[in-house]
Amino acid sequence: MMAFSSDEYRYDPPDQLANRPPFRRLRGYAFDPSLSIRLETAAINHAVFEIPWERYLKPGPRGEYVEVIDYDPASACWYEPVDLNATNLLAQDGLAPSEGNPQFHQQMVYAVAMNTINHFEQALGRQVLWSPQTNPEAESGQRDSFVRTLRIYPHALRAANAYYSPEKKALLFGYFQGQTGTVFSCLSQDIVAHETTHALLDGMHRRYVEDNHPDTLAFHEAFADLVALFQHFTFPEVLRHQIARTRGDLETQSLLGELAQQFGEATGRYGALRNAIGEPDRDGKWKLVVPNPDRLRDATEPHERGSILVAAMFSAFLAIYKVRTKGIIALASAGSGILPQGALHPNLVDALANEATRAAHHFLSMCIRALDYCPPFDITYGDYLRALITADYDMVSNDRYGYRVALIESFRRWGIIPQGLKTLSEEQLRWPYARLEYEDSDGMQWNALAALAVELKDLISASLYLQDREKVFNHLTEARLKAHEYLRGVLEENMTLQRENFMKVTGLNMNRDAGLPGLSFRPSGLPSFEVHSVLPTLRVTPDGQIMKQLIISMTQRLKDMPIDPEIPANGTFDFRGGSTLIFDMEGESPTLRYAITRPINDAARLAAIQTYRQTRLGQGLSLRETYFGDTTALRAAEPFCMLHGEN
């Protein structure tokens, strides 16, 4: 995490860096306040978050990535911002957890948001950027402006609601009166992590909020839940307590697999808002959910459908946990596999907890890293499975614990099967290597896409050494413009082989007589296209190897396609084509490794989106069983408000 680069801030000189604390310790709730008034869980619910140190953190808190603005519109009240650099707070790991102290609320949302951001940066191998502010009226190449901080409003509304706003670049948390007192969504670690993840995912893939098929919004919800769930395993005291209580059997009901306990109970549910592997029956008794491959086919509501992806991922994690702890259990049970009656020995609890932490951290990193291997829009669960397998193979080719096998088996049991594959083997699931055709140019083998990576190499390499995120954003914006101009220049020349090869790899249509309704053209007669993002990554594999990759996404759109060609009054949408290109940047000659493509001329995909949108016309985005309850149709600019709240 880096400090501001504006005149108000400066970077530390080397002597200051050497003496800088490695992290800031802040107290908070491991789950939510309700567990602090239960005798069984009171001792473990107060956790200490260790987040990257920001020396120039201002009151709010206001730092490099987030700024907390504590205005309560319902009460017309500003709450005094907390100063986490105050000596008395530094000496005691911040404020003590308190439901009634607004300054602690500010500390809580800052700590959880920064903890989540840190996990993303470690997995991605680069600094995270929020989605930019976009001005569609500006000139091409100048429409996006840098957003330094995500704003967080702990008391934004008096309602059973919390959501990320793409329009405001903000997290808005609500509060409401429950049966036992006021419930603050900003005090739930799960809810804050969930909403922060929405913002981070939107910063990486802005098109994922487009509701073009059943998996799109469901994936956003499921992915946010997965990040919150796997972060449970970063709290040592909680983990040891729950492993001791369940005697090491994480397939039984535990806090580790539940989300937002207080919120769920306060809104009339039997227990937690959601559970990864279980659910209450008609009598309110918790039971393990049995995988049903037909469930995905029938699930249409985003959270119901999202729960299937969560269950598939968490079931794979539990399978790996069993593999990693098999030897420990065998030693503790004299080879029988059945632990003796009574409390587990503390050393055994520690050993099981260590293995659970390692497995959960690996799964969390897998989930985040796979985002770089996904298409730039219209993601499906099958795409995500393939991205998980491919990204993990690139990072850890020797899968000695069977993480990828566990994922494949679990996804198959839950009915998540990518289309077009003959088998569900690891080799079939990995994205195929891209095939580029080269031509002789002055006696040299040459390809436009391979040459593009060479053209960008110096620019994107320089961005990896920049500390200031705004400079990184500007460098990458320059790289996008350079990539677009370079490719446009190549494609406007009459180079048939290069144009055909480019279209085959990227899925774009660059023919002057494309014949696609809704496709726009440049004055030269070449169809328009967009270099959507250029992202360099620098990752270190477990065996110490450095992976240097360049990820470029290119898109094209057909504007104003009718939802129902026979009923124009039903409205229009933009249909997109394009691809995610992943280059290996090793050596002097970068190579294109993968091309994850959605062709713009895919008539079948267009028809499927039209059919899906027709079925949604009556629903809009007014979905009953959502994250927090009833919703009514709201503007498409606030999809997460529509998913998460009551109007």
PDB file of N, CA, C and O in Angstrom, residues 535-574:
ATOM      1  N   LEU A 535      -3.092  -4.494 -18.402  1.00  0.00           N
ATOM      2  CA  LEU A 535      -2.709  -4.733 -17.013  1.00  0.00           C
ATOM      3  C   LEU A 535      -1.459  -5.604 -16.942  1.00  0.00           C
ATOM      4  O   LEU A 535      -1.500  -6.770 -17.335  1.00  0.00           O
ATOM      5  N   PRO A 536      -0.361  -5.082 -16.439  1.00  0.00           N
ATOM      6  CA  PRO A 536       0.813  -5.932 -16.193  1.00  0.00           C
ATOM      7  C   PRO A 536       0.713  -6.592 -14.822  1.00  0.00           C
ATOM      8  O   PRO A 536       0.145  -6.026 -13.879  1.00  0.00           O
ATOM      9  N   THR A 537       1.245  -7.798 -14.688  1.00  0.00           N
ATOM     10  CA  THR A 537       1.264  -8.481 -13.398  1.00  0.00           C
ATOM     11  C   THR A 537       2.661  -9.037 -13.153  1.00  0.00           C
ATOM     12  O   THR A 537       3.369  -9.402 -14.081  1.00  0.00           O
ATOM     13  N   LEU A 538       3.000  -9.087 -11.878  1.00  0.00           N
ATOM     14  CA  LEU A 538       4.285  -9.631 -11.460  1.00  0.00           C
ATOM     15  C   LEU A 538       4.005 -10.519 -10.253  1.00  0.00           C
ATOM     16  O   LEU A 538       3.724 -10.027  -9.162  1.00  0.00           O
ATOM     17  N   ARG A 539       4.051 -11.836 -10.476  1.00  0.00           N
ATOM     18  CA  ARG A 539       3.711 -12.779  -9.414  1.00  0.00           C
ATOM     19  C   ARG A 539       4.885 -13.698  -9.132  1.00  0.00           C
ATOM     20  O   ARG A 539       5.674 -14.002 -10.033  1.00  0.00           O
ATOM     21  N   VAL A 540       4.972 -14.168  -7.901  1.00  0.00           N
ATOM     22  CA  VAL A 540       6.021 -15.102  -7.496  1.00  0.00           C
ATOM     23  C   VAL A 540       5.367 -16.436  -7.184  1.00  0.00           C
ATOM     24  O   VAL A 540       4.474 -16.522  -6.342  1.00  0.00           O
ATOM     25  N   THR A 541       5.792 -17.495  -7.859  1.00  0.00           N
ATOM     26  CA  THR A 541       5.232 -18.822  -7.654  1.00  0.00           C
ATOM     27  C   THR A 541       5.781 -19.415  -6.356  1.00  0.00           C
ATOM     28  O   THR A 541       6.788 -18.946  -5.821  1.00  0.00           O
ATOM     29  N   PRO A 542       5.139 -20.460  -5.838  1.00  0.00           N
ATOM     30  CA  PRO A 542       5.629 -21.080  -4.595  1.00  0.00           C
ATOM     31  C   PRO A 542       7.064 -21.577  -4.671  1.00  0.00           C
ATOM     32  O   PRO A 542       7.751 -21.652  -3.651  1.00  0.00           O
ATOM     33  N   ASP A 543       7.539 -21.937  -5.869  1.00  0.00           N
ATOM     34  CA  ASP A 543       8.924 -22.404  -5.992  1.00  0.00           C
ATOM     35  C   ASP A 543       9.901 -21.273  -6.300  1.00  0.00           C
ATOM     36  O   ASP A 543      11.060 -21.514  -6.643  1.00  0.00           O
ATOM     37  N   GLY A 544       9.438 -20.015  -6.168  1.00  0.00           N
ATOM     38  CA  GLY A 544      10.328 -18.870  -6.285  1.00  0.00           C
ATOM     39  C   GLY A 544      10.491 -18.289  -7.668  1.00  0.00           C
ATOM     40  O   GLY A 544      11.233 -17.325  -7.855  1.00  0.00           O
ATOM     41  N   GLN A 545       9.785 -18.825  -8.664  1.00  0.00           N
ATOM     42  CA  GLN A 545       9.869 -18.283 -10.015  1.00  0.00           C
ATOM     43  C   GLN A 545       9.021 -17.008 -10.133  1.00  0.00           C
ATOM     44  O   GLN A 545       7.969 -16.880  -9.502  1.00  0.00           O
ATOM     45  N   ILE A 546       9.486 -16.067 -10.946  1.00  0.00           N
ATOM     46  CA  ILE A 546       8.752 -14.816 -11.162  1.00  0.00           C
ATOM     47  C   ILE A 546       7.972 -14.921 -12.467  1.00  0.00           C
ATOM     48  O   ILE A 546       8.544 -15.211 -13.522  1.00  0.00           O
ATOM     49  N   MET A 547       6.653 -14.707 -12.376  1.00  0.00           N
ATOM     50  CA  MET A 547       5.788 -14.723 -13.555  1.00  0.00           C
ATOM     51  C   MET A 547       5.508 -13.288 -13.988  1.00  0.00           C
ATOM     52  O   MET A 547       4.936 -12.509 -13.221  1.00  0.00           O
ATOM     53  N   LYS A 548       5.919 -12.948 -15.193  1.00  0.00           N
ATOM     54  CA  LYS A 548       5.636 -11.626 -15.751  1.00  0.00           C
ATOM     55  C   LYS A 548       4.612 -11.796 -16.865  1.00  0.00           C
ATOM     56  O   LYS A 548       4.877 -12.480 -17.862  1.00  0.00           O
ATOM     57  N   GLN A 549       3.458 -11.194 -16.690  1.00  0.00           N
ATOM     58  CA  GLN A 549       2.401 -11.331 -17.682  1.00  0.00           C
ATOM     59  C   GLN A 549       1.821  -9.966 -18.020  1.00  0.00           C
ATOM     60  O   GLN A 549       1.864  -9.029 -17.218  1.00  0.00           O
ATOM     61  N   LEU A 550       1.264  -9.888 -19.211  1.00  0.00           N
ATOM     62  CA  LEU A 550       0.537  -8.708 -19.668  1.00  0.00           C
ATOM     63  C   LEU A 550      -0.850  -9.160 -20.090  1.00  0.00           C
ATOM     64  O   LEU A 550      -0.989 -10.086 -20.888  1.00  0.00           O
ATOM     65  N   ILE A 551      -1.867  -8.518 -19.523  1.00  0.00           N
ATOM     66  CA  ILE A 551      -3.252  -8.893 -19.806  1.00  0.00           C
ATOM     67  C   ILE A 551      -3.928  -7.730 -20.523  1.00  0.00           C
ATOM     68  O   ILE A 551      -3.999  -6.611 -19.992  1.00  0.00           O
ATOM     69  N   ILE A 552      -4.393  -7.989 -21.734  1.00  0.00           N
ATOM     70  CA  ILE A 552      -5.055  -6.971 -22.554  1.00  0.00           C
ATOM     71  C   ILE A 552      -6.451  -7.463 -22.900  1.00  0.00           C
ATOM     72  O   ILE A 552      -6.616  -8.601 -23.360  1.00  0.00           O
ATOM     73  N   SER A 553      -7.442  -6.638 -22.652  1.00  0.00           N
ATOM     74  CA  SER A 553      -8.799  -6.988 -23.076  1.00  0.00           C
ATOM     75  C   SER A 553      -9.245  -6.027 -24.172  1.00  0.00           C
ATOM     76  O   SER A 553      -9.037  -4.813 -24.074  1.00  0.00           O
ATOM     77  N   MET A 554      -9.831  -6.591 -25.225  1.00  0.00           N
ATOM     78  CA  MET A 554     -10.319  -5.821 -26.370  1.00  0.00           C
ATOM     79  C   MET A 554     -11.792  -6.129 -26.575  1.00  0.00           C
ATOM     80  O   MET A 554     -12.213  -7.284 -26.461  1.00  0.00           O
ATOM     81  N   THR A 555     -12.559  -5.111 -26.857  1.00  0.00           N
ATOM     82  CA  THR A 555     -13.995  -5.305 -27.029  1.00  0.00           C
ATOM     83  C   THR A 555     -14.503  -4.527 -28.234  1.00  0.00           C
ATOM     84  O   THR A 555     -13.870  -3.584 -28.714  1.00  0.00           O
ATOM     85  N   GLN A 556     -15.661  -4.940 -28.664  1.00  0.00           N
ATOM     86  CA  GLN A 556     -16.369  -4.300 -29.770  1.00  0.00           C
ATOM     87  C   GLN A 556     -17.849  -4.435 -29.447  1.00  0.00           C
ATOM     88  O   GLN A 556     -18.250  -5.378 -28.748  1.00  0.00           O
ATOM     89  N   ARG A 557     -18.665  -3.529 -29.930  1.00  0.00           N
ATOM     90  CA  ARG A 557     -20.084  -3.629 -29.590  1.00  0.00           C
ATOM     91  C   ARG A 557     -20.967  -3.354 -30.792  1.00  0.00           C
ATOM     92  O   ARG A 557     -20.608  -2.610 -31.706  1.00  0.00           O
ATOM     93  N   LEU A 558     -22.135  -3.980 -30.735  1.00  0.00           N
ATOM     94  CA  LEU A 558     -23.228  -3.681 -31.645  1.00  0.00           C
ATOM     95  C   LEU A 558     -24.237  -2.858 -30.849  1.00  0.00           C
ATOM     96  O   LEU A 558     -24.867  -3.362 -29.914  1.00  0.00           O
ATOM     97  N   LYS A 559     -24.367  -1.579 -31.186  1.00  0.00           N
ATOM     98  CA  LYS A 559     -25.197  -0.672 -30.400  1.00  0.00           C
ATOM     99  C   LYS A 559     -26.681  -0.862 -30.708  1.00  0.00           C
ATOM    100  O   LYS A 559     -27.080  -1.169 -31.819  1.00  0.00           O
ATOM    101  N   ASP A 560     -27.477  -0.675 -29.655  1.00  0.00           N
ATOM    102  CA  ASP A 560     -28.936  -0.593 -29.774  1.00  0.00           C
ATOM    103  C   ASP A 560     -29.537  -1.830 -30.434  1.00  0.00           C
ATOM    104  O   ASP A 560     -30.402  -1.727 -31.318  1.00  0.00           O
ATOM    105  N   MET A 561     -29.122  -2.994 -29.997  1.00  0.00           N
ATOM    106  CA  MET A 561     -29.735  -4.225 -30.469  1.00  0.00           C
ATOM    107  C   MET A 561     -31.083  -4.398 -29.782  1.00  0.00           C
ATOM    108  O   MET A 561     -31.203  -4.202 -28.570  1.00  0.00           O
ATOM    109  N   PRO A 562     -32.144  -4.770 -30.523  1.00  0.00           N
ATOM    110  CA  PRO A 562     -33.470  -4.878 -29.909  1.00  0.00           C
ATOM    111  C   PRO A 562     -33.554  -6.077 -28.968  1.00  0.00           C
ATOM    112  O   PRO A 562     -33.054  -7.160 -29.276  1.00  0.00           O
ATOM    113  N   ILE A 563     -34.166  -5.874 -27.814  1.00  0.00           N
ATOM    114  CA  ILE A 563     -34.410  -7.001 -26.908  1.00  0.00           C
ATOM    115  C   ILE A 563     -35.366  -7.991 -27.567  1.00  0.00           C
ATOM    116  O   ILE A 563     -35.156  -9.207 -27.519  1.00  0.00           O
ATOM    117  N   ASP A 564     -36.393  -7.451 -28.184  1.00  0.00           N
ATOM    118  CA  ASP A 564     -37.342  -8.289 -28.932  1.00  0.00           C
ATOM    119  C   ASP A 564     -37.508  -7.664 -30.316  1.00  0.00           C
ATOM    120  O   ASP A 564     -38.120  -6.598 -30.448  1.00  0.00           O
ATOM    121  N   PRO A 565     -36.935  -8.281 -31.359  1.00  0.00           N
ATOM    122  CA  PRO A 565     -37.015  -7.681 -32.696  1.00  0.00           C
ATOM    123  C   PRO A 565     -38.433  -7.408 -33.165  1.00  0.00           C
ATOM    124  O   PRO A 565     -38.647  -6.509 -33.989  1.00  0.00           O
ATOM    125  N   GLU A 566     -39.403  -8.143 -32.646  1.00  0.00           N
ATOM    126  CA  GLU A 566     -40.786  -7.964 -33.080  1.00  0.00           C
ATOM    127  C   GLU A 566     -41.519  -6.894 -32.286  1.00  0.00           C
ATOM    128  O   GLU A 566     -42.600  -6.467 -32.677  1.00  0.00           O
ATOM    129  N   ILE A 567     -40.925  -6.482 -31.148  1.00  0.00           N
ATOM    130  CA  ILE A 567     -41.565  -5.451 -30.319  1.00  0.00           C
ATOM    131  C   ILE A 567     -40.517  -4.396 -29.981  1.00  0.00           C
ATOM    132  O   ILE A 567     -39.871  -4.455 -28.918  1.00  0.00           O
ATOM    133  N   PRO A 568     -40.275  -3.434 -30.854  1.00  0.00           N
ATOM    134  CA  PRO A 568     -39.237  -2.423 -30.624  1.00  0.00           C
ATOM    135  C   PRO A 568     -39.412  -1.658 -29.318  1.00  0.00           C
ATOM    136  O   PRO A 568     -38.418  -1.199 -28.743  1.00  0.00           O
ATOM    137  N   ALA A 569     -40.656  -1.517 -28.853  1.00  0.00           N
ATOM    138  CA  ALA A 569     -40.899  -0.740 -27.636  1.00  0.00           C
ATOM    139  C   ALA A 569     -40.291  -1.385 -26.394  1.00  0.00           C
ATOM    140  O   ALA A 569     -40.178  -0.739 -25.349  1.00  0.00           O
ATOM    141  N   ASN A 570     -39.899  -2.633 -26.494  1.00  0.00           N
ATOM    142  CA  ASN A 570     -39.318  -3.313 -25.332  1.00  0.00           C
ATOM    143  C   ASN A 570     -37.889  -2.876 -25.039  1.00  0.00           C
ATOM    144  O   ASN A 570     -37.297  -3.314 -24.050  1.00  0.00           O
ATOM    145  N   GLY A 571     -37.306  -2.054 -25.892  1.00  0.00           N
ATOM    146  CA  GLY A 571     -36.004  -1.494 -25.585  1.00  0.00           C
ATOM    147  C   GLY A 571     -34.857  -2.172 -26.309  1.00  0.00           C
ATOM    148  O   GLY A 571     -35.040  -3.107 -27.094  1.00  0.00           O
ATOM    149  N   THR A 572     -33.661  -1.663 -26.028  1.00  0.00           N
ATOM    150  CA  THR A 572     -32.449  -2.139 -26.707  1.00  0.00           C
ATOM    151  C   THR A 572     -31.337  -2.376 -25.687  1.00  0.00           C
ATOM    152  O   THR A 572     -31.451  -2.000 -24.519  1.00  0.00           O
ATOM    153  N   PHE A 573     -30.270  -2.976 -26.152  1.00  0.00           N
ATOM    154  CA  PHE A 573     -29.077  -3.180 -25.332  1.00  0.00           C
ATOM    155  C   PHE A 573     -27.870  -3.229 -26.260  1.00  0.00           C
ATOM    156  O   PHE A 573     -28.013  -3.354 -27.480  1.00  0.00           O
ATOM    157  N   ASP A 574     -26.679  -3.141 -25.681  1.00  0.00           N
ATOM    158  CA  ASP A 574     -25.442  -3.248 -26.453  1.00  0.00           C
ATOM    159  C   ASP A 574     -24.926  -4.679 -26.375  1.00  0.00           C
ATOM    160  O   ASP A 574     -24.747  -5.225 -25.280  1.00  0.00           O
TER     161      ASP A 574
END
